[in-house]
Short mmCIF file of N, CA and C in Angstrom, two decimals:
data_model
loop_
_atom_site.label_atom_id
_atom_site.label_comp_id
_atom_site.label_asym_id
_atom_site.label_seq_id
_atom_site.Cartn_x
_atom_site.Cartn_y
_atom_site.Cartn_z
N UNK A 1 10.68 98.04 -44.95
CA UNK A 1 12.10 97.91 -44.72
C UNK A 1 12.38 97.06 -43.49
N UNK A 2 11.66 97.34 -42.40
CA UNK A 2 11.85 96.58 -41.17
C UNK A 2 11.42 95.13 -41.39
N UNK A 3 10.29 94.93 -42.11
CA UNK A 3 9.82 93.57 -42.38
C UNK A 3 10.84 92.80 -43.20
N UNK A 4 11.43 93.47 -44.17
CA UNK A 4 12.43 92.84 -45.01
C UNK A 4 13.66 92.45 -44.19
N UNK A 5 14.09 93.32 -43.31
CA UNK A 5 15.24 93.03 -42.44
C UNK A 5 14.93 91.89 -41.50
N UNK A 6 13.71 91.87 -40.95
CA UNK A 6 13.32 90.78 -40.05
C UNK A 6 13.27 89.45 -40.79
N UNK A 7 12.75 89.46 -42.02
CA UNK A 7 12.70 88.23 -42.81
C UNK A 7 14.12 87.73 -43.11
N UNK A 8 15.00 88.63 -43.45
CA UNK A 8 16.39 88.26 -43.73
C UNK A 8 17.04 87.68 -42.48
N UNK A 9 16.81 88.32 -41.35
CA UNK A 9 17.35 87.84 -40.08
C UNK A 9 16.79 86.46 -39.73
N UNK A 10 15.49 86.28 -39.92
CA UNK A 10 14.84 84.99 -39.64
C UNK A 10 15.38 83.90 -40.56
N UNK A 11 15.57 84.25 -41.84
CA UNK A 11 16.11 83.29 -42.79
C UNK A 11 17.55 82.91 -42.42
N UNK A 12 18.35 83.89 -42.06
CA UNK A 12 19.74 83.63 -41.65
C UNK A 12 19.77 82.73 -40.41
N UNK A 13 18.89 82.98 -39.46
CA UNK A 13 18.83 82.15 -38.25
C UNK A 13 18.42 80.73 -38.60
N UNK A 14 17.46 80.59 -39.51
CA UNK A 14 17.00 79.25 -39.91
C UNK A 14 18.11 78.50 -40.62
N UNK A 15 18.82 79.17 -41.53
CA UNK A 15 19.92 78.53 -42.26
C UNK A 15 21.03 78.11 -41.31
N UNK A 16 21.39 78.97 -40.36
CA UNK A 16 22.45 78.61 -39.42
C UNK A 16 22.03 77.48 -38.50
N UNK A 17 20.74 77.42 -38.15
CA UNK A 17 20.23 76.31 -37.33
C UNK A 17 20.32 75.01 -38.09
N UNK A 18 19.93 75.02 -39.37
CA UNK A 18 20.01 73.82 -40.20
C UNK A 18 21.47 73.41 -40.37
N UNK A 19 22.36 74.35 -40.63
CA UNK A 19 23.78 74.04 -40.79
C UNK A 19 24.35 73.45 -39.51
N UNK A 20 23.99 74.03 -38.36
CA UNK A 20 24.46 73.50 -37.08
C UNK A 20 23.93 72.10 -36.85
N UNK A 21 22.64 71.88 -37.13
CA UNK A 21 22.03 70.56 -36.94
C UNK A 21 22.71 69.53 -37.83
N UNK A 22 23.05 69.93 -39.07
CA UNK A 22 23.72 69.01 -39.98
C UNK A 22 25.10 68.64 -39.43
N UNK A 23 25.80 69.61 -38.83
CA UNK A 23 27.11 69.33 -38.26
C UNK A 23 27.01 68.49 -37.00
N UNK A 24 25.96 68.64 -36.23
CA UNK A 24 25.85 68.01 -34.93
C UNK A 24 25.31 66.59 -34.97
N UNK A 25 25.07 66.04 -36.15
CA UNK A 25 24.48 64.70 -36.26
C UNK A 25 25.36 63.61 -35.64
N UNK A 26 26.63 63.62 -35.94
CA UNK A 26 27.52 62.58 -35.44
C UNK A 26 28.06 62.95 -34.06
N UNK A 27 28.13 61.96 -33.16
CA UNK A 27 28.74 62.24 -31.86
C UNK A 27 30.26 62.38 -31.99
N UNK A 28 30.85 63.03 -31.03
CA UNK A 28 32.31 63.10 -30.94
C UNK A 28 32.80 61.73 -30.43
N UNK A 29 33.94 61.31 -30.90
CA UNK A 29 34.54 60.06 -30.46
C UNK A 29 35.99 60.31 -30.13
N UNK A 30 36.39 59.99 -28.92
CA UNK A 30 37.78 60.18 -28.51
C UNK A 30 38.23 61.63 -28.62
N UNK A 31 37.30 62.54 -28.36
CA UNK A 31 37.62 63.96 -28.40
C UNK A 31 37.67 64.55 -29.79
N UNK A 32 37.32 63.77 -30.80
CA UNK A 32 37.40 64.25 -32.18
C UNK A 32 36.04 64.23 -32.85
N UNK A 33 35.84 65.19 -33.73
CA UNK A 33 34.63 65.20 -34.55
C UNK A 33 34.71 64.04 -35.54
N UNK A 34 33.59 63.44 -35.81
CA UNK A 34 33.49 62.36 -36.79
C UNK A 34 32.65 62.88 -37.95
N UNK A 35 33.15 62.71 -39.16
CA UNK A 35 32.50 63.29 -40.33
C UNK A 35 31.88 62.21 -41.21
N UNK A 36 30.62 62.41 -41.57
CA UNK A 36 29.90 61.46 -42.41
C UNK A 36 30.51 61.31 -43.79
N UNK A 37 31.25 62.31 -44.26
CA UNK A 37 31.84 62.23 -45.59
C UNK A 37 33.24 61.60 -45.58
N UNK A 38 33.70 61.16 -44.42
CA UNK A 38 34.99 60.46 -44.31
C UNK A 38 34.72 58.98 -44.05
N UNK A 39 35.68 58.14 -44.46
CA UNK A 39 35.48 56.70 -44.25
C UNK A 39 35.92 56.29 -42.85
N UNK A 40 35.74 55.04 -42.55
CA UNK A 40 35.98 54.51 -41.21
C UNK A 40 37.41 54.78 -40.74
N UNK A 41 38.38 54.54 -41.59
CA UNK A 41 39.79 54.74 -41.20
C UNK A 41 40.10 56.22 -41.03
N UNK A 42 39.62 57.05 -41.96
CA UNK A 42 39.88 58.49 -41.88
C UNK A 42 39.35 59.09 -40.58
N UNK A 43 38.21 58.61 -40.09
CA UNK A 43 37.67 59.10 -38.83
C UNK A 43 38.38 58.48 -37.64
N UNK A 44 38.61 57.17 -37.68
CA UNK A 44 39.19 56.47 -36.53
C UNK A 44 40.57 56.99 -36.14
N UNK A 45 41.37 57.40 -37.13
CA UNK A 45 42.72 57.88 -36.81
C UNK A 45 42.70 59.15 -35.97
N UNK A 46 41.58 59.85 -35.94
CA UNK A 46 41.48 61.09 -35.17
C UNK A 46 41.02 60.88 -33.73
N UNK A 47 40.53 59.68 -33.41
CA UNK A 47 40.03 59.39 -32.06
C UNK A 47 41.17 58.99 -31.13
N UNK A 48 41.37 59.77 -30.07
CA UNK A 48 42.43 59.42 -29.11
C UNK A 48 42.08 58.16 -28.33
N UNK A 49 40.81 57.73 -28.38
CA UNK A 49 40.39 56.50 -27.69
C UNK A 49 40.57 55.25 -28.54
N UNK A 50 41.04 55.40 -29.78
CA UNK A 50 41.14 54.24 -30.67
C UNK A 50 42.52 54.07 -31.30
N UNK A 51 43.56 54.56 -30.63
CA UNK A 51 44.91 54.44 -31.18
C UNK A 51 45.36 52.98 -31.26
N UNK A 52 44.97 52.17 -30.30
CA UNK A 52 45.34 50.75 -30.33
C UNK A 52 44.62 50.05 -31.48
N UNK A 53 43.34 50.34 -31.65
CA UNK A 53 42.58 49.74 -32.75
C UNK A 53 43.20 50.14 -34.10
N UNK A 54 43.54 51.39 -34.27
CA UNK A 54 44.15 51.85 -35.52
C UNK A 54 45.47 51.13 -35.76
N UNK A 55 46.29 50.99 -34.73
CA UNK A 55 47.57 50.28 -34.86
C UNK A 55 47.33 48.82 -35.25
N UNK A 56 46.31 48.22 -34.66
CA UNK A 56 45.99 46.81 -34.96
C UNK A 56 45.49 46.67 -36.40
N UNK A 57 44.65 47.59 -36.84
CA UNK A 57 44.14 47.56 -38.22
C UNK A 57 45.31 47.68 -39.21
N UNK A 58 46.26 48.55 -38.90
CA UNK A 58 47.44 48.70 -39.76
C UNK A 58 48.27 47.41 -39.76
N UNK A 59 48.52 46.84 -38.58
CA UNK A 59 49.33 45.63 -38.47
C UNK A 59 48.68 44.44 -39.18
N UNK A 60 47.35 44.41 -39.20
CA UNK A 60 46.64 43.32 -39.85
C UNK A 60 46.48 43.53 -41.35
N UNK A 61 46.86 44.72 -41.83
CA UNK A 61 46.73 45.00 -43.26
C UNK A 61 45.29 45.25 -43.69
N UNK A 62 44.47 45.77 -42.79
CA UNK A 62 43.05 45.98 -43.09
C UNK A 62 42.69 47.43 -43.44
N UNK A 63 43.68 48.30 -43.50
CA UNK A 63 43.40 49.72 -43.77
C UNK A 63 42.68 49.88 -45.10
N UNK A 64 43.23 49.30 -46.15
CA UNK A 64 42.64 49.45 -47.48
C UNK A 64 41.20 48.91 -47.52
N UNK A 65 40.97 47.78 -46.88
CA UNK A 65 39.64 47.19 -46.84
C UNK A 65 38.66 48.14 -46.17
N UNK A 66 39.02 48.66 -45.00
CA UNK A 66 38.10 49.52 -44.25
C UNK A 66 38.01 50.94 -44.82
N UNK A 67 38.83 51.24 -45.82
CA UNK A 67 38.68 52.48 -46.56
C UNK A 67 37.84 52.25 -47.82
N UNK A 68 37.52 50.97 -48.08
CA UNK A 68 36.76 50.61 -49.27
C UNK A 68 35.31 51.05 -49.21
N UNK A 69 34.59 50.69 -50.26
CA UNK A 69 33.21 51.14 -50.44
C UNK A 69 32.27 50.67 -49.33
N UNK A 70 32.46 49.46 -48.84
CA UNK A 70 31.56 48.95 -47.81
C UNK A 70 30.24 48.53 -48.40
N UNK A 71 29.18 48.60 -47.66
CA UNK A 71 29.08 49.19 -46.33
C UNK A 71 29.60 48.26 -45.24
N UNK A 72 30.11 48.87 -44.17
CA UNK A 72 30.60 48.13 -43.02
C UNK A 72 29.96 48.69 -41.74
N UNK A 73 29.72 47.80 -40.81
CA UNK A 73 29.43 48.20 -39.44
C UNK A 73 30.61 47.71 -38.63
N UNK A 74 31.26 48.64 -37.93
CA UNK A 74 32.43 48.28 -37.12
C UNK A 74 32.09 48.51 -35.66
N UNK A 75 32.26 47.45 -34.87
CA UNK A 75 32.15 47.56 -33.41
C UNK A 75 33.57 47.83 -32.94
N UNK A 76 33.83 49.09 -32.57
CA UNK A 76 35.19 49.58 -32.35
C UNK A 76 35.57 49.60 -30.88
N UNK A 77 36.41 48.65 -30.43
CA UNK A 77 36.86 48.65 -29.04
C UNK A 77 37.78 49.84 -28.75
N UNK A 78 37.64 50.38 -27.57
CA UNK A 78 38.49 51.50 -27.15
C UNK A 78 39.86 51.00 -26.68
N UNK A 79 40.77 51.95 -26.47
CA UNK A 79 42.08 51.61 -25.90
C UNK A 79 41.91 50.88 -24.57
N UNK A 80 40.97 51.34 -23.75
CA UNK A 80 40.71 50.70 -22.44
C UNK A 80 40.28 49.25 -22.62
N UNK A 81 39.49 48.98 -23.66
CA UNK A 81 39.06 47.60 -23.92
C UNK A 81 40.26 46.72 -24.24
N UNK A 82 41.17 47.22 -25.07
CA UNK A 82 42.38 46.46 -25.39
C UNK A 82 43.27 46.30 -24.15
N UNK A 83 43.35 47.34 -23.33
CA UNK A 83 44.18 47.29 -22.12
C UNK A 83 43.66 46.27 -21.11
N UNK A 84 42.37 45.95 -21.18
CA UNK A 84 41.77 44.98 -20.25
C UNK A 84 42.11 43.53 -20.61
N UNK A 85 42.66 43.32 -21.80
CA UNK A 85 43.09 41.97 -22.17
C UNK A 85 44.28 41.57 -21.28
N UNK A 86 44.55 40.28 -21.14
CA UNK A 86 45.70 39.87 -20.33
C UNK A 86 46.99 40.58 -20.77
N UNK A 87 47.83 40.88 -19.79
CA UNK A 87 49.08 41.61 -20.03
C UNK A 87 49.89 40.96 -21.16
N UNK A 88 50.33 41.80 -22.09
CA UNK A 88 51.16 41.32 -23.19
C UNK A 88 50.38 40.86 -24.42
N UNK A 89 49.07 40.74 -24.31
CA UNK A 89 48.26 40.23 -25.43
C UNK A 89 48.35 41.13 -26.66
N UNK A 90 48.16 42.41 -26.46
CA UNK A 90 48.17 43.34 -27.60
C UNK A 90 49.54 43.33 -28.27
N UNK A 91 50.59 43.42 -27.49
CA UNK A 91 51.94 43.44 -28.04
C UNK A 91 52.20 42.17 -28.85
N UNK A 92 51.77 41.03 -28.34
CA UNK A 92 51.95 39.75 -29.03
C UNK A 92 51.16 39.72 -30.33
N UNK A 93 49.91 40.20 -30.29
CA UNK A 93 49.08 40.20 -31.49
C UNK A 93 49.62 41.11 -32.59
N UNK A 94 50.31 42.18 -32.21
CA UNK A 94 50.82 43.13 -33.20
C UNK A 94 52.09 42.64 -33.91
N UNK A 95 52.65 41.53 -33.47
CA UNK A 95 53.84 40.97 -34.12
C UNK A 95 53.45 40.37 -35.48
N UNK A 96 54.32 40.54 -36.48
CA UNK A 96 54.02 40.03 -37.83
C UNK A 96 53.64 38.56 -37.88
N UNK A 97 54.24 37.74 -37.04
CA UNK A 97 53.94 36.30 -37.06
C UNK A 97 52.53 35.99 -36.55
N UNK A 98 51.86 36.97 -35.94
CA UNK A 98 50.50 36.76 -35.42
C UNK A 98 49.44 37.49 -36.24
N UNK A 99 49.81 37.89 -37.47
CA UNK A 99 48.91 38.66 -38.33
C UNK A 99 47.58 37.93 -38.58
N UNK A 100 47.62 36.64 -38.82
CA UNK A 100 46.38 35.89 -39.11
C UNK A 100 45.44 35.90 -37.91
N UNK A 101 45.99 35.71 -36.72
CA UNK A 101 45.17 35.73 -35.51
C UNK A 101 44.59 37.12 -35.26
N UNK A 102 45.42 38.16 -35.43
CA UNK A 102 44.96 39.53 -35.27
C UNK A 102 43.85 39.85 -36.27
N UNK A 103 44.05 39.44 -37.52
CA UNK A 103 43.04 39.68 -38.56
C UNK A 103 41.72 39.01 -38.19
N UNK A 104 41.79 37.79 -37.69
CA UNK A 104 40.58 37.07 -37.28
C UNK A 104 39.86 37.84 -36.17
N UNK A 105 40.59 38.30 -35.18
CA UNK A 105 39.98 39.04 -34.07
C UNK A 105 39.33 40.33 -34.58
N UNK A 106 40.06 41.08 -35.40
CA UNK A 106 39.53 42.36 -35.90
C UNK A 106 38.31 42.17 -36.79
N UNK A 107 38.35 41.17 -37.67
CA UNK A 107 37.21 40.96 -38.57
C UNK A 107 35.99 40.40 -37.84
N UNK A 108 36.19 39.95 -36.61
CA UNK A 108 35.04 39.56 -35.78
C UNK A 108 34.36 40.78 -35.16
N UNK A 109 34.85 41.96 -35.50
CA UNK A 109 34.24 43.22 -35.07
C UNK A 109 33.58 43.95 -36.24
N UNK A 110 33.54 43.29 -37.40
CA UNK A 110 33.06 43.94 -38.62
C UNK A 110 31.92 43.13 -39.24
N UNK A 111 30.85 43.85 -39.62
CA UNK A 111 29.71 43.25 -40.30
C UNK A 111 29.61 43.91 -41.67
N UNK A 112 29.33 43.11 -42.69
CA UNK A 112 29.23 43.63 -44.05
C UNK A 112 27.83 44.20 -44.29
N UNK A 113 27.52 45.27 -43.57
CA UNK A 113 26.22 45.95 -43.69
C UNK A 113 26.34 47.30 -43.00
N UNK A 114 25.38 48.16 -43.26
CA UNK A 114 25.32 49.46 -42.60
C UNK A 114 24.19 49.35 -41.58
N UNK A 115 24.51 48.93 -40.36
CA UNK A 115 23.49 48.65 -39.34
C UNK A 115 23.49 49.72 -38.25
N UNK A 116 22.57 50.64 -38.37
CA UNK A 116 22.38 51.64 -37.34
C UNK A 116 21.75 50.97 -36.12
N UNK A 117 21.86 51.59 -34.95
CA UNK A 117 21.36 50.97 -33.72
C UNK A 117 19.86 50.69 -33.79
N UNK A 118 19.10 51.54 -34.45
CA UNK A 118 17.64 51.30 -34.55
C UNK A 118 17.36 50.01 -35.31
N UNK A 119 18.14 49.73 -36.35
CA UNK A 119 17.97 48.49 -37.11
C UNK A 119 18.37 47.28 -36.26
N UNK A 120 19.44 47.42 -35.50
CA UNK A 120 19.88 46.32 -34.63
C UNK A 120 18.83 46.06 -33.55
N UNK A 121 18.31 47.13 -32.95
CA UNK A 121 17.26 46.99 -31.93
C UNK A 121 16.04 46.29 -32.50
N UNK A 122 15.66 46.61 -33.73
CA UNK A 122 14.50 45.98 -34.36
C UNK A 122 14.76 44.49 -34.59
N UNK A 123 15.96 44.14 -35.05
CA UNK A 123 16.31 42.73 -35.26
C UNK A 123 16.27 41.97 -33.94
N UNK A 124 16.76 42.60 -32.89
CA UNK A 124 16.73 41.97 -31.56
C UNK A 124 15.28 41.72 -31.14
N UNK A 125 14.44 42.73 -31.30
CA UNK A 125 13.03 42.60 -30.94
C UNK A 125 12.35 41.53 -31.78
N UNK A 126 12.59 41.54 -33.09
CA UNK A 126 11.99 40.56 -34.00
C UNK A 126 12.42 39.14 -33.68
N UNK A 127 13.62 38.98 -33.11
CA UNK A 127 14.15 37.66 -32.76
C UNK A 127 13.95 37.33 -31.27
N UNK A 128 12.95 37.95 -30.67
CA UNK A 128 12.58 37.67 -29.28
C UNK A 128 13.68 37.93 -28.27
N UNK A 129 14.44 38.99 -28.47
CA UNK A 129 15.39 39.42 -27.45
C UNK A 129 16.85 39.14 -27.71
N UNK A 130 17.17 38.29 -28.68
CA UNK A 130 18.57 38.00 -29.01
C UNK A 130 18.69 37.82 -30.52
N UNK A 131 19.60 38.56 -31.12
CA UNK A 131 19.80 38.44 -32.58
C UNK A 131 21.23 38.00 -32.85
N UNK A 132 21.38 36.99 -33.69
CA UNK A 132 22.70 36.53 -34.11
C UNK A 132 23.27 37.49 -35.15
N UNK A 133 24.47 37.98 -34.89
CA UNK A 133 25.14 38.89 -35.81
C UNK A 133 26.33 38.14 -36.39
N UNK A 134 26.28 37.89 -37.69
CA UNK A 134 27.37 37.19 -38.36
C UNK A 134 28.38 38.21 -38.86
N UNK A 135 29.63 38.02 -38.48
CA UNK A 135 30.69 38.98 -38.82
C UNK A 135 31.46 38.53 -40.05
N UNK A 136 32.23 39.45 -40.60
CA UNK A 136 33.10 39.18 -41.74
C UNK A 136 34.11 38.10 -41.38
N UNK A 137 34.54 38.05 -40.13
CA UNK A 137 35.52 37.07 -39.68
C UNK A 137 34.95 35.70 -39.37
N UNK A 138 33.65 35.52 -39.59
CA UNK A 138 33.02 34.23 -39.36
C UNK A 138 32.54 34.00 -37.94
N UNK A 139 32.65 34.99 -37.10
CA UNK A 139 32.16 34.88 -35.73
C UNK A 139 30.65 35.16 -35.70
N UNK A 140 30.00 34.62 -34.69
CA UNK A 140 28.59 34.93 -34.47
C UNK A 140 28.49 35.59 -33.10
N UNK A 141 28.07 36.85 -33.11
CA UNK A 141 27.87 37.61 -31.88
C UNK A 141 26.39 37.58 -31.53
N UNK A 142 26.09 37.57 -30.26
CA UNK A 142 24.70 37.62 -29.80
C UNK A 142 24.40 39.05 -29.38
N UNK A 143 23.51 39.70 -30.12
CA UNK A 143 23.12 41.08 -29.80
C UNK A 143 21.87 41.06 -28.94
N UNK A 144 21.89 41.84 -27.88
CA UNK A 144 20.74 42.00 -26.98
C UNK A 144 20.57 43.48 -26.69
N UNK A 145 19.41 43.81 -26.19
CA UNK A 145 19.14 45.18 -25.78
C UNK A 145 18.88 45.13 -24.29
N UNK A 146 19.79 45.76 -23.50
CA UNK A 146 19.71 45.67 -22.06
C UNK A 146 19.91 47.05 -21.45
N UNK A 147 18.96 47.48 -20.65
CA UNK A 147 19.04 48.76 -19.96
C UNK A 147 19.33 49.92 -20.92
N UNK A 148 18.59 49.93 -22.02
CA UNK A 148 18.68 50.98 -23.04
C UNK A 148 20.02 51.02 -23.77
N UNK A 149 20.75 49.90 -23.77
CA UNK A 149 22.01 49.79 -24.50
C UNK A 149 22.05 48.46 -25.23
N UNK A 150 22.70 48.49 -26.38
CA UNK A 150 22.93 47.25 -27.11
C UNK A 150 24.16 46.57 -26.51
N UNK A 151 24.05 45.28 -26.27
CA UNK A 151 25.20 44.49 -25.82
C UNK A 151 25.50 43.44 -26.88
N UNK A 152 26.76 43.04 -26.94
CA UNK A 152 27.20 41.99 -27.84
C UNK A 152 27.96 40.96 -27.03
N UNK A 153 27.59 39.71 -27.19
CA UNK A 153 28.28 38.62 -26.49
C UNK A 153 29.03 37.81 -27.53
N UNK A 154 30.34 37.63 -27.30
CA UNK A 154 31.14 36.88 -28.26
C UNK A 154 31.00 35.38 -28.01
N UNK A 155 31.71 34.59 -28.79
CA UNK A 155 31.61 33.13 -28.71
C UNK A 155 32.19 32.54 -27.43
N UNK A 156 32.87 33.37 -26.64
CA UNK A 156 33.45 32.94 -25.37
C UNK A 156 32.65 33.42 -24.17
N UNK A 157 31.55 34.14 -24.42
CA UNK A 157 30.72 34.65 -23.33
C UNK A 157 31.09 36.04 -22.84
N UNK A 158 32.09 36.69 -23.47
CA UNK A 158 32.46 38.06 -23.10
C UNK A 158 31.39 39.02 -23.60
N UNK A 159 31.00 39.97 -22.77
CA UNK A 159 29.94 40.92 -23.13
C UNK A 159 30.51 42.32 -23.29
N UNK A 160 30.26 42.90 -24.46
CA UNK A 160 30.65 44.29 -24.75
C UNK A 160 29.39 45.13 -24.82
N UNK A 161 29.49 46.35 -24.32
CA UNK A 161 28.37 47.30 -24.36
C UNK A 161 28.68 48.38 -25.40
N UNK A 162 27.69 48.73 -26.20
CA UNK A 162 27.85 49.85 -27.12
C UNK A 162 27.77 51.12 -26.28
N UNK A 163 28.86 51.87 -26.25
CA UNK A 163 28.92 53.08 -25.43
C UNK A 163 28.63 54.35 -26.24
N UNK A 164 28.94 54.30 -27.53
CA UNK A 164 28.59 55.38 -28.46
C UNK A 164 28.06 54.70 -29.72
N UNK A 165 26.80 54.96 -30.05
CA UNK A 165 26.18 54.32 -31.21
C UNK A 165 26.08 55.29 -32.38
N UNK A 166 25.93 54.71 -33.55
CA UNK A 166 25.53 55.44 -34.76
C UNK A 166 26.48 56.56 -35.18
N UNK A 167 27.76 56.25 -35.25
CA UNK A 167 28.73 57.22 -35.75
C UNK A 167 28.82 56.96 -37.26
N UNK A 168 28.11 57.77 -38.02
CA UNK A 168 27.99 57.56 -39.47
C UNK A 168 29.30 57.85 -40.18
N UNK A 169 29.59 57.02 -41.17
CA UNK A 169 30.79 57.14 -42.00
C UNK A 169 30.35 57.14 -43.47
N UNK A 170 31.24 57.49 -44.36
CA UNK A 170 30.90 57.46 -45.78
C UNK A 170 30.72 56.03 -46.28
N UNK A 171 31.31 55.08 -45.59
CA UNK A 171 31.21 53.67 -46.00
C UNK A 171 30.61 52.77 -44.93
N UNK A 172 29.79 53.34 -44.06
CA UNK A 172 29.12 52.52 -43.04
C UNK A 172 28.89 53.27 -41.75
N UNK A 173 29.07 52.53 -40.65
CA UNK A 173 28.80 53.09 -39.32
C UNK A 173 29.74 52.45 -38.30
N UNK A 174 30.11 53.23 -37.30
CA UNK A 174 30.90 52.73 -36.18
C UNK A 174 30.03 52.78 -34.92
N UNK A 175 30.12 51.71 -34.12
CA UNK A 175 29.55 51.69 -32.77
C UNK A 175 30.73 51.44 -31.83
N UNK A 176 30.99 52.34 -30.93
CA UNK A 176 32.10 52.20 -29.98
C UNK A 176 31.69 51.19 -28.91
N UNK A 177 32.59 50.26 -28.59
CA UNK A 177 32.30 49.25 -27.55
C UNK A 177 33.39 49.25 -26.49
N UNK A 178 33.04 48.67 -25.32
CA UNK A 178 33.94 48.72 -24.17
C UNK A 178 34.70 47.42 -23.90
N UNK A 179 34.63 46.45 -24.80
CA UNK A 179 35.38 45.19 -24.65
C UNK A 179 35.83 44.73 -26.03
N UNK A 180 36.91 43.97 -26.06
CA UNK A 180 37.35 43.33 -27.29
C UNK A 180 36.60 42.01 -27.40
N UNK A 181 35.98 41.80 -28.54
CA UNK A 181 35.24 40.57 -28.80
C UNK A 181 36.22 39.54 -29.38
N UNK A 182 36.19 38.34 -28.85
CA UNK A 182 37.17 37.32 -29.25
C UNK A 182 36.49 36.12 -29.87
N UNK A 183 37.08 35.60 -30.95
CA UNK A 183 36.54 34.38 -31.56
C UNK A 183 36.93 33.15 -30.76
N UNK A 184 36.19 32.08 -30.96
CA UNK A 184 36.59 30.78 -30.39
C UNK A 184 37.83 30.36 -31.14
N UNK A 185 38.89 30.09 -30.43
CA UNK A 185 40.14 29.69 -31.11
C UNK A 185 40.47 28.27 -30.80
#
């Protein structure tokens, strides 16, 4: 009887550990849990650190695309990254007449692949320290691995650091970055 109770208790502990581990796979982003069974947009709208990005995605008409099958890798700038742009830039980009420019900027943060950080690190290593990342928007970002973090350099020389990597989504992955990457215009 005692052995049976101990086995049941051990089994319950093992099951709860596995369930907890399954829940704990994705990091929190912007104070919100990120769920692997939700798509990029469904998760992003819950992050308090990505309200500007969500507004920009809506203004550019990219919601449906980023809710699509994918796979997508999104380098997601935080609100602070957008705030670091010159004063008035975000407001100007969100105007309907600037939709094409906004779309170009946003799609330069998207890759048509599911690229986890380990895959990106391997590509960087295989390419002798710098890997060209071709985006959906036609930009080429330079990925490097520096001080245990992936960095991305845009076509203007701006460097973004991945601050939260490998946020799995049902249609790809998000890597949170600390700068807005800009195309050559």
